[in-house]
Tab-separated table of C-alpha atoms in Angstrom:
chain	number	residue	atom	x	y	z
A	1	MET	CA	-97.858	129.589	12.410
A	2	ARG	CA	-99.447	127.230	9.912
A	3	ARG	CA	-96.170	127.336	7.944
A	4	TYR	CA	-94.220	126.053	10.966
A	5	VAL	CA	-96.684	123.210	11.522
A	6	ARG	CA	-96.292	122.071	7.910
A	7	LEU	CA	-92.509	122.203	8.240
A	8	ALA	CA	-92.606	120.066	11.405
A	9	LEU	CA	-94.802	117.456	9.702
A	10	LEU	CA	-92.406	117.293	6.748
A	11	CYS	CA	-89.488	116.705	9.122
A	12	LEU	CA	-91.316	113.885	10.927
A	13	LEU	CA	-92.248	112.239	7.600
A	14	GLY	CA	-88.624	112.433	6.410
A	15	GLY	CA	-87.357	110.824	9.614
A	16	LEU	CA	-89.903	108.010	9.336
A	17	CYS	CA	-88.793	107.299	5.731
A	18	SER	CA	-85.173	107.192	6.851
A	19	LEU	CA	-85.982	104.658	9.558
A	20	LEU	CA	-87.902	102.458	7.109
A	21	TYR	CA	-85.054	102.614	4.548
A	22	ALA	CA	-82.451	101.643	7.168
A	23	ALA	CA	-84.539	98.699	8.330
A	24	PHE	CA	-84.939	97.490	4.730
A	25	CYS	CA	-81.196	97.747	4.045
A	26	GLN	CA	-80.384	95.776	7.197
A	27	LEU	CA	-82.818	93.037	6.205
A	28	ALA	CA	-81.381	92.835	2.688
A	29	GLY	CA	-77.852	92.828	4.077
A	30	SER	CA	-78.681	89.942	6.387
A	31	GLY	CA	-79.925	87.909	3.440
A	32	HIS	CA	-76.798	88.591	1.411
A	33	THR	CA	-74.557	87.705	4.372
A	34	ALA	CA	-76.387	84.433	4.881
A	35	ALA	CA	-76.014	83.579	1.186
A	36	ALA	CA	-72.318	84.409	1.297
A	37	GLY	CA	-71.963	82.263	4.395
A	38	ARG	CA	-73.557	79.339	2.607
A	39	HIS	CA	-71.143	79.814	-0.312
A	40	LEU	CA	-68.145	79.898	2.019
A	41	GLN	CA	-69.334	76.782	3.817
A	42	ARG	CA	-69.742	75.091	0.448
A	43	ASP	CA	-66.264	76.175	-0.644
A	44	TRP	CA	-64.738	74.811	2.549
A	45	MET	CA	-66.519	71.507	2.042
A	46	LEU	CA	-65.268	71.368	-1.534
A	47	GLN	CA	-61.721	71.947	-0.359
A	48	ARG	CA	-62.137	69.130	2.173
A	49	ALA	CA	-63.535	66.868	-0.555
A	50	TYR	CA	-60.517	67.492	-2.770
A	51	VAL	CA	-58.088	66.922	0.078
A	52	ASP	CA	-59.533	63.546	1.112
A	53	GLY	CA	-60.277	62.470	-2.456
A	54	SER	CA	-64.024	62.198	-1.920
A	55	ALA	CA	-65.044	64.705	-4.584
A	56	LYS	CA	-66.036	62.603	-7.567
A	57	GLY	CA	-67.695	63.468	-10.845
A	58	VAL	CA	-70.175	66.297	-10.961
A	59	HIS	CA	-71.404	65.991	-7.371
A	60	GLY	CA	-69.118	66.054	-4.356
A	61	ALA	CA	-69.476	64.056	-1.188
A	62	SER	CA	-71.124	67.092	0.403
A	63	GLY	CA	-74.039	66.873	-2.036
A	64	PHE	CA	-73.275	70.264	-3.601
A	65	ASP	CA	-72.772	70.689	-7.320
A	66	ILE	CA	-69.065	71.259	-7.900
A	67	ASP	CA	-68.500	74.458	-9.898
A	68	HIS	CA	-65.093	74.385	-11.601
A	69	GLY	CA	-65.591	77.781	-13.273
A	70	GLU	CA	-62.835	80.346	-13.122
A	71	HIS	CA	-65.317	82.993	-11.957
A	72	HIS	CA	-66.301	80.853	-8.967
A	73	ARG	CA	-62.668	80.200	-7.966
A	74	ARG	CA	-61.708	83.845	-8.392
A	75	ARG	CA	-64.731	85.137	-6.445
A	76	TYR	CA	-64.416	82.838	-3.453
A	77	ASN	CA	-60.694	81.968	-3.687
A	78	VAL	CA	-61.246	78.185	-3.741
A	79	THR	CA	-57.964	76.252	-3.858
A	80	LYS	CA	-58.192	72.931	-5.717
A	81	VAL	CA	-55.923	70.502	-3.878
A	82	ARG	CA	-54.836	67.592	-6.054
A	83	PRO	CA	-54.737	64.104	-4.484
A	84	VAL	CA	-51.266	62.988	-3.466
A	85	GLU	CA	-49.718	60.821	-6.178
A	86	THR	CA	-49.073	57.277	-5.021
A	87	MET	CA	-46.953	54.502	-6.504
A	88	HIS	CA	-48.389	51.023	-5.978
A	89	LEU	CA	-45.965	48.159	-5.341
A	90	ALA	CA	-47.066	44.544	-4.866
A	91	VAL	CA	-45.207	41.532	-3.503
A	92	VAL	CA	-46.177	37.966	-2.597
A	93	ALA	CA	-44.538	36.414	0.476
A	94	CYS	CA	-44.851	32.794	1.560
A	95	GLY	CA	-42.773	30.474	3.710
A	96	GLU	CA	-39.512	31.879	5.068
A	97	ARG	CA	-39.647	35.115	3.083
A	98	LEU	CA	-40.428	37.713	5.743
A	99	GLU	CA	-36.895	39.050	6.183
A	100	GLU	CA	-36.211	39.077	2.449
A	101	THR	CA	-39.459	40.904	1.719
A	102	VAL	CA	-38.849	43.492	4.427
A	103	THR	CA	-35.348	44.147	3.066
A	104	MET	CA	-36.790	44.704	-0.406
A	105	LEU	CA	-39.385	47.140	0.948
A	106	LYS	CA	-36.687	48.946	2.911
A	107	SER	CA	-34.680	49.490	-0.282
A	108	ALA	CA	-37.784	50.953	-1.948
A	109	ILE	CA	-38.346	53.378	0.936
A	110	ILE	CA	-34.714	54.508	1.178
A	111	PHE	CA	-34.453	55.903	-2.339
A	112	SER	CA	-37.983	56.739	-3.479
A	113	LYS	CA	-39.369	60.273	-3.539
A	114	THR	CA	-43.097	59.691	-4.027
A	115	LEU	CA	-45.502	58.082	-1.567
A	116	LEU	CA	-45.504	54.289	-1.857
A	117	HIS	CA	-48.396	51.981	-1.112
A	118	PHE	CA	-47.367	48.372	-0.535
A	119	HIS	CA	-49.841	45.633	-1.437
A	120	ILE	CA	-48.481	42.643	0.477
A	121	PHE	CA	-49.995	39.239	-0.211
A	122	ALA	CA	-48.763	36.891	2.501
A	123	GLU	CA	-49.628	33.723	4.323
A	124	ASP	CA	-51.590	34.389	7.483
A	125	GLN	CA	-48.744	33.473	9.845
A	126	LEU	CA	-46.571	36.248	8.350
A	127	HIS	CA	-49.014	39.125	8.875
A	128	ALA	CA	-48.113	39.767	12.515
A	129	GLY	CA	-44.412	39.932	11.632
A	130	PHE	CA	-44.994	42.546	8.933
A	131	LYS	CA	-47.131	44.679	11.253
A	132	GLU	CA	-44.577	44.536	14.035
A	133	ILE	CA	-41.770	45.706	11.761
A	134	PHE	CA	-43.828	48.416	10.040
A	135	ASN	CA	-44.821	49.840	13.408
A	136	THR	CA	-41.144	50.678	13.940
A	137	TRP	CA	-40.938	52.488	10.589
A	138	ALA	CA	-42.573	55.805	11.448
A	139	PHE	CA	-42.602	57.330	7.958
A	140	PRO	CA	-46.255	58.048	7.072
A	141	GLU	CA	-45.078	60.443	4.362
A	142	LYS	CA	-43.036	57.655	2.718
A	143	PHE	CA	-45.301	54.599	2.648
A	144	THR	CA	-48.622	53.016	3.525
A	145	TYR	CA	-49.508	49.351	3.241
A	146	THR	CA	-52.271	46.780	2.993
A	147	LEU	CA	-51.899	43.127	3.966
A	148	TYR	CA	-53.905	40.530	2.030
A	149	PRO	CA	-54.342	36.789	2.455
A	150	ILE	CA	-53.166	34.485	-0.307
A	151	THR	CA	-56.194	34.047	-2.555
A	152	PHE	CA	-56.727	31.839	-5.585
A	153	PRO	CA	-59.862	30.969	-7.574
A	154	SER	CA	-61.742	28.112	-5.948
A	155	GLU	CA	-61.306	26.062	-9.112
A	156	ASN	CA	-57.911	24.328	-8.904
A	157	ALA	CA	-56.763	26.560	-6.028
A	158	ALA	CA	-54.324	23.928	-4.738
A	159	GLU	CA	-52.773	23.577	-8.183
A	160	TRP	CA	-52.305	27.314	-8.565
A	161	LYS	CA	-50.702	27.568	-5.133
A	162	LYS	CA	-48.023	24.952	-5.773
A	163	LEU	CA	-47.207	26.134	-9.310
A	164	PHE	CA	-43.400	26.670	-9.479
A	165	LYS	CA	-42.921	28.189	-5.986
A	166	PRO	CA	-45.415	28.496	-3.115
A	167	CYS	CA	-47.838	31.303	-3.899
A	168	ALA	CA	-45.774	32.690	-6.812
A	169	SER	CA	-48.703	32.479	-9.244
A	170	GLN	CA	-50.671	34.900	-7.040
A	171	ARG	CA	-49.268	37.678	-9.238
A	172	LEU	CA	-51.360	36.441	-12.181
A	173	PHE	CA	-54.526	37.379	-10.298
A	174	LEU	CA	-53.507	40.868	-9.169
A	175	PRO	CA	-55.433	42.662	-11.969
A	176	LEU	CA	-58.572	40.789	-10.866
A	177	ILE	CA	-58.093	41.302	-7.110
A	178	LEU	CA	-56.890	44.928	-7.067
A	179	LYS	CA	-59.708	46.248	-9.232
A	180	HIS	CA	-59.394	49.748	-7.774
A	181	VAL	CA	-55.695	50.060	-8.723
A	182	ASP	CA	-54.900	51.508	-12.144
A	183	SER	CA	-51.172	50.725	-12.356
A	184	LEU	CA	-48.908	48.487	-10.309
A	185	LEU	CA	-45.281	47.431	-9.996
A	186	TYR	CA	-44.999	43.767	-9.018
A	187	VAL	CA	-41.642	42.480	-7.760
A	188	ASP	CA	-40.403	39.195	-6.334
A	189	THR	CA	-39.266	39.157	-2.704
A	190	ASP	CA	-35.617	38.830	-3.777
A	191	ILE	CA	-35.527	42.258	-5.440
A	192	LEU	CA	-33.452	45.225	-4.234
A	193	PHE	CA	-33.946	48.778	-5.504
A	194	LEU	CA	-30.717	50.680	-6.070
A	195	ARG	CA	-32.472	53.765	-7.449
A	196	PRO	CA	-35.883	55.361	-6.776
A	197	VAL	CA	-39.008	53.401	-7.618
A	198	ASP	CA	-40.122	56.692	-9.194
A	199	ASP	CA	-37.822	56.029	-12.154
A	200	ILE	CA	-39.269	52.680	-13.185
A	201	TRP	CA	-42.769	54.004	-12.408
A	202	ALA	CA	-42.120	56.793	-14.926
A	203	LEU	CA	-41.828	54.169	-17.679
A	204	LEU	CA	-45.622	53.821	-17.572
A	205	LYS	CA	-45.813	57.166	-19.365
A	206	THR	CA	-43.661	55.829	-22.201
A	207	PHE	CA	-46.054	52.966	-23.030
A	208	ASN	CA	-47.599	53.255	-26.470
A	209	ALA	CA	-51.319	52.762	-27.031
A	210	THR	CA	-51.102	48.942	-27.190
A	211	GLN	CA	-48.672	48.208	-24.350
A	212	ILE	CA	-50.076	46.929	-21.051
A	213	ALA	CA	-47.008	45.641	-19.175
A	214	ALA	CA	-43.214	45.880	-19.051
A	215	MET	CA	-40.596	43.241	-18.258
A	216	ALA	CA	-36.935	42.546	-18.994
A	217	PRO	CA	-35.539	39.755	-21.199
A	218	GLU	CA	-34.728	36.471	-19.483
A	219	HIS	CA	-31.274	36.484	-21.110
A	220	GLU	CA	-29.090	38.869	-23.074
A	221	GLU	CA	-26.893	36.140	-24.481
A	222	PRO	CA	-28.779	33.452	-26.480
A	223	ARG	CA	-25.938	30.950	-26.048
A	224	ILE	CA	-26.757	30.660	-22.345
A	225	GLY	CA	-30.503	31.272	-22.707
A	226	TRP	CA	-32.963	28.808	-21.193
A	227	TYR	CA	-36.102	29.341	-23.229
A	228	ASN	CA	-34.449	29.233	-26.637
A	229	ARG	CA	-32.667	25.977	-25.718
A	230	PHE	CA	-35.092	24.052	-23.519
A	231	ALA	CA	-38.637	25.469	-23.536
A	232	ARG	CA	-41.469	23.189	-24.701
A	233	HIS	CA	-43.939	25.994	-25.147
A	234	PRO	CA	-44.114	29.375	-26.944
A	235	TYR	CA	-42.148	32.233	-25.387
A	236	TYR	CA	-41.653	35.933	-26.055
A	237	GLY	CA	-38.885	37.175	-28.354
A	238	LYS	CA	-35.522	35.480	-28.765
A	239	THR	CA	-34.808	34.503	-25.168
A	240	GLY	CA	-38.107	34.932	-23.280
A	241	ILE	CA	-38.949	37.394	-20.509
A	242	ASN	CA	-38.357	37.367	-16.758
A	243	SER	CA	-41.350	38.252	-14.563
A	244	GLY	CA	-39.475	39.081	-11.345
A	245	VAL	CA	-39.985	42.783	-12.070
A	246	MET	CA	-43.287	43.459	-13.821
A	247	LEU	CA	-44.726	46.923	-14.390
A	248	MET	CA	-48.440	46.835	-15.238
A	249	ASN	CA	-51.153	49.144	-16.483
A	250	MET	CA	-53.875	46.988	-14.979
A	251	THR	CA	-56.729	49.043	-16.361
A	252	ARG	CA	-55.553	48.123	-19.860
A	253	MET	CA	-54.958	44.521	-18.814
A	254	ARG	CA	-58.523	44.172	-17.600
A	255	ARG	CA	-59.925	45.665	-20.805
A	256	LYS	CA	-57.819	43.812	-23.348
A	257	HIS	CA	-58.995	40.790	-25.293
A	258	PHE	CA	-55.994	38.496	-25.827
A	259	LYS	CA	-55.132	36.450	-28.865
A	260	ASN	CA	-54.404	32.831	-27.933
A	261	ASP	CA	-53.873	29.351	-29.409
A	262	MET	CA	-56.829	27.689	-27.663
A	263	THR	CA	-59.785	29.309	-29.381
A	264	GLY	CA	-60.507	31.584	-32.286
A	265	ALA	CA	-62.131	34.049	-29.898
A	266	ARG	CA	-60.069	36.564	-27.979
A	267	LEU	CA	-60.210	36.151	-24.223
A	268	ARG	CA	-59.946	38.595	-21.348
A	269	TRP	CA	-57.264	38.214	-18.685
A	270	GLY	CA	-59.499	36.378	-16.231
A	271	GLU	CA	-60.857	34.088	-18.942
A	272	LEU	CA	-57.414	33.159	-20.221
A	273	LEU	CA	-55.587	31.920	-17.125
A	274	MET	CA	-57.256	28.586	-16.402
A	275	PRO	CA	-57.415	27.334	-20.038
A	276	LEU	CA	-53.752	28.278	-20.385
A	277	LEU	CA	-52.782	26.276	-17.301
A	278	LYS	CA	-54.804	23.255	-18.402
A	279	LYS	CA	-53.185	23.200	-21.839
A	280	TYR	CA	-49.569	23.777	-20.803
A	281	LYS	CA	-49.208	22.534	-17.220
A	282	LEU	CA	-47.199	19.479	-18.332
A	283	ASN	CA	-44.921	21.607	-20.517
A	284	ILE	CA	-43.971	24.477	-18.226
A	285	THR	CA	-41.004	24.631	-15.842
A	286	TRP	CA	-41.055	28.133	-14.398
A	287	GLY	CA	-44.772	28.277	-13.596
A	288	ASP	CA	-46.483	31.622	-13.928
A	289	GLN	CA	-43.494	33.143	-15.750
A	290	ASP	CA	-43.928	30.543	-18.501
A	291	LEU	CA	-47.628	31.389	-18.751
A	292	LEU	CA	-46.769	35.074	-19.153
A	293	ASN	CA	-44.294	34.170	-21.887
A	294	ILE	CA	-47.016	32.269	-23.725
A	295	MET	CA	-49.453	35.184	-23.391
A	296	PHE	CA	-47.029	37.743	-24.775
A	297	TYR	CA	-45.819	35.400	-27.516
A	298	HIS	CA	-49.320	35.678	-28.948
A	299	ASN	CA	-49.644	39.382	-28.077
A	300	PRO	CA	-46.152	40.869	-28.575
A	301	GLU	CA	-47.521	44.339	-29.294
A	302	SER	CA	-48.739	44.502	-25.690
A	303	LEU	CA	-45.305	44.264	-24.034
A	304	PHE	CA	-42.813	47.025	-23.289
A	305	VAL	CA	-39.322	45.529	-22.849
A	306	PHE	CA	-36.965	47.418	-20.563
A	307	PRO	CA	-33.174	46.872	-20.371
A	308	CYS	CA	-31.440	44.274	-18.201
A	309	GLN	CA	-30.256	46.838	-15.628
A	310	TRP	CA	-33.877	47.028	-14.389
A	311	ASN	CA	-33.765	43.297	-13.532
A	312	TYR	CA	-30.130	42.335	-13.025
A	313	ARG	CA	-29.590	38.680	-12.106
A	314	PRO	CA	-26.572	36.391	-11.594
A	315	ASP	CA	-26.963	35.227	-15.217
A	316	HIS	CA	-25.782	38.693	-16.267
A	317	CYS	CA	-22.331	38.157	-14.782
A	318	ILE	CA	-21.892	34.528	-13.759
A	319	TYR	CA	-20.072	33.647	-17.014
A	320	GLY	CA	-18.756	37.146	-17.612
A	321	SER	CA	-20.559	40.456	-17.957
A	322	ASN	CA	-23.328	40.438	-20.587
A	323	CYS	CA	-25.547	43.358	-19.532
A	324	ARG	CA	-24.040	46.274	-21.427
A	325	GLU	CA	-26.405	48.870	-19.953
A	326	SER	CA	-25.306	48.048	-16.391
A	327	GLU	CA	-21.673	48.504	-17.358
A	328	GLU	CA	-22.484	52.005	-18.563
A	329	GLU	CA	-24.924	53.186	-15.865
A	330	GLY	CA	-24.849	50.576	-13.113
A	331	ILE	CA	-27.543	48.254	-11.789
A	332	PHE	CA	-30.941	49.864	-11.183
A	333	ILE	CA	-32.745	46.853	-9.688
A	334	LEU	CA	-30.896	43.809	-8.341
A	335	HIS	CA	-32.628	40.417	-8.544
A	336	GLY	CA	-31.024	37.766	-6.368
A	337	ASN	CA	-32.880	34.764	-7.727
A	338	ARG	CA	-31.960	31.148	-6.933
A	339	GLY	CA	-31.390	32.085	-3.285
A	340	VAL	CA	-28.055	33.838	-3.858
A	341	TYR	CA	-28.658	36.285	-0.987
A	342	HIS	CA	-28.503	33.391	1.436
A	343	ASP	CA	-25.602	31.225	0.229
A	344	ASP	CA	-22.016	31.710	-0.877
A	345	LYS	CA	-22.471	31.054	-4.600
A	346	GLN	CA	-22.654	34.755	-5.552
A	347	PRO	CA	-21.073	36.742	-2.687
A	348	ALA	CA	-21.359	40.068	-4.537
A	349	PHE	CA	-25.162	39.758	-4.556
A	350	ARG	CA	-25.159	38.693	-0.935
A	351	ALA	CA	-22.973	41.672	0.020
A	352	VAL	CA	-25.529	44.136	-1.383
A	353	TYR	CA	-28.368	42.340	0.382
A	354	GLU	CA	-26.572	42.319	3.743
A	355	ALA	CA	-25.648	46.012	3.429
A	356	ILE	CA	-29.285	47.062	2.929
A	357	LYS	CA	-30.619	44.597	5.506
A	358	ASN	CA	-28.206	45.914	8.157
A	359	TYR	CA	-28.862	49.579	7.413
A	360	SER	CA	-30.932	51.422	10.045
A	361	PHE	CA	-33.236	54.228	8.945
A	362	GLY	CA	-31.827	57.615	9.869
A	363	SER	CA	-28.212	56.457	9.802
A	364	ASP	CA	-25.658	57.957	7.448
A	365	LEU	CA	-26.041	56.113	4.139
A	366	VAL	CA	-22.396	56.532	3.180
A	367	GLN	CA	-20.859	55.425	6.460
A	368	THR	CA	-23.304	52.623	7.331
A	369	LEU	CA	-24.302	51.277	3.896
A	370	LEU	CA	-22.048	52.327	1.030
A	371	ASP	CA	-18.622	52.132	2.710
A	372	PRO	CA	-19.223	48.695	4.316
A	373	LEU	CA	-20.486	47.419	0.948
A	374	LYS	CA	-17.331	48.569	-0.817
A	375	LEU	CA	-15.224	46.629	1.683
A	376	GLU	CA	-17.311	43.481	1.252
A	377	LEU	CA	-17.187	43.652	-2.539
A	378	LYS	CA	-13.386	43.637	-2.404
A	379	ARG	CA	-13.671	40.169	-0.888
A	380	THR	CA	-15.677	38.859	-3.873
A	381	VAL	CA	-13.147	39.388	-6.674
A	382	HIS	CA	-12.575	35.639	-6.941
A	383	THR	CA	-15.976	35.397	-8.693
A	384	TYR	CA	-16.948	36.698	-12.129
A	385	CYS	CA	-19.632	38.973	-10.659
A	386	GLY	CA	-17.251	40.251	-7.984
A	387	ARG	CA	-14.725	41.306	-10.627
A	388	ILE	CA	-17.054	44.081	-11.807
A	389	PRO	CA	-17.858	45.931	-8.550
A	390	THR	CA	-18.580	49.171	-10.411
A	391	VAL	CA	-21.861	47.781	-11.779
A	392	PHE	CA	-23.038	47.191	-8.200
A	393	LEU	CA	-21.813	50.561	-6.921
A	394	LYS	CA	-22.295	53.111	-9.706
A	395	GLN	CA	-26.043	53.695	-9.504
A	396	LEU	CA	-26.206	53.049	-5.754
A	397	THR	CA	-23.585	55.744	-5.173
A	398	LYS	CA	-25.483	58.181	-7.385
A	399	SER	CA	-28.773	57.468	-5.609
A	400	ILE	CA	-27.181	58.212	-2.231
A	401	GLU	CA	-25.546	61.383	-3.556
A	402	ASP	CA	-28.917	62.534	-4.918
A	403	ILE	CA	-30.533	62.053	-1.509
A	404	TYR	CA	-27.987	64.236	0.250
A	405	SER	CA	-27.881	66.855	-2.495
A	406	SER	CA	-31.667	67.290	-2.272
A	407	THR	CA	-31.786	67.386	1.541
A	408	PRO	CA	-31.750	70.944	2.959
A	409	LYS	CA	-28.859	71.710	5.259
A	410	GLY	CA	-29.834	70.984	8.809
A	411	GLY	CA	-32.762	68.895	7.529
């Protein structure tokens, strides 16, 4: 009998131990689950921080330390989402330049593959017009934009504003205003892209260690060059440079100390502009472009020079073709300076402008842009530029073909 009592006590003791062990395991499991939950919440917040670009440095916006270790990513399956690459394009619009500027921006959107952000510096009365037009362009995956007022330093602001053309010298202050932008493509309002902006943007990666900006020569043929025949100030190279298309690494521009002919000390970009204007304002004709020529005359190692097809102007064909690269590959960027989009002096340039201006997004590019342009160019053969229609059509045709070849069927 005593044996059975001992056996019953042993059974009760074993059951009690089992209950205690189960309770302990449940408590420990709850702690582990809570810790795992905190890790998952952290991982989700990290993913959000990468998506919206708020994760910076060692600490993310969530306040958690960001662990980039392979073990962490493998254990919790964190996906690092890279910020969307953006190309930054700036333009300055004053006076009656709304339509021209919008047509330029349209050409950039049509052919480009990467997200564009437009930095538009415009007189206040133009802002409403830009907003109204952009509201009809429902392509958030193609472009975003910011409108800015025209802004000059308080010292001699009126003089800066009237230099050469209204507001044109605004471009000189872009590295100082857009401090958050690393690289930028500045273009005049009378520019038309005939190939993706991506392609000129890619030239930034070809800069050597000393180069901070890229522009095209003012002339290919010295016999018709302006700077080498008439300039009363220093200028870059043999024929000067044209600033209508200017690709900039603005981080480098802000850091560089520039050689100059005003002081033995090297000056930063912001320190250089006003002394340069004061010294040369009676000797310059083309305003801010002349000042850029002077800067790069003293700092030639800082300039990347791209071929004339990236900034093709009437001077390249008005007396006969003198841009060899455009004859081989076509025009990449058309520059209708001197108002040729709006008069009858260079009808070939005007034909390209009208074709892009009249194009409606979503329409067939061949039927509503390319074919009408071909017909118009046939009416321009009485001019030197009109006698070489292939330079206007070759790259444009290829750009349109590339769009349709990369678009999925039914897309």
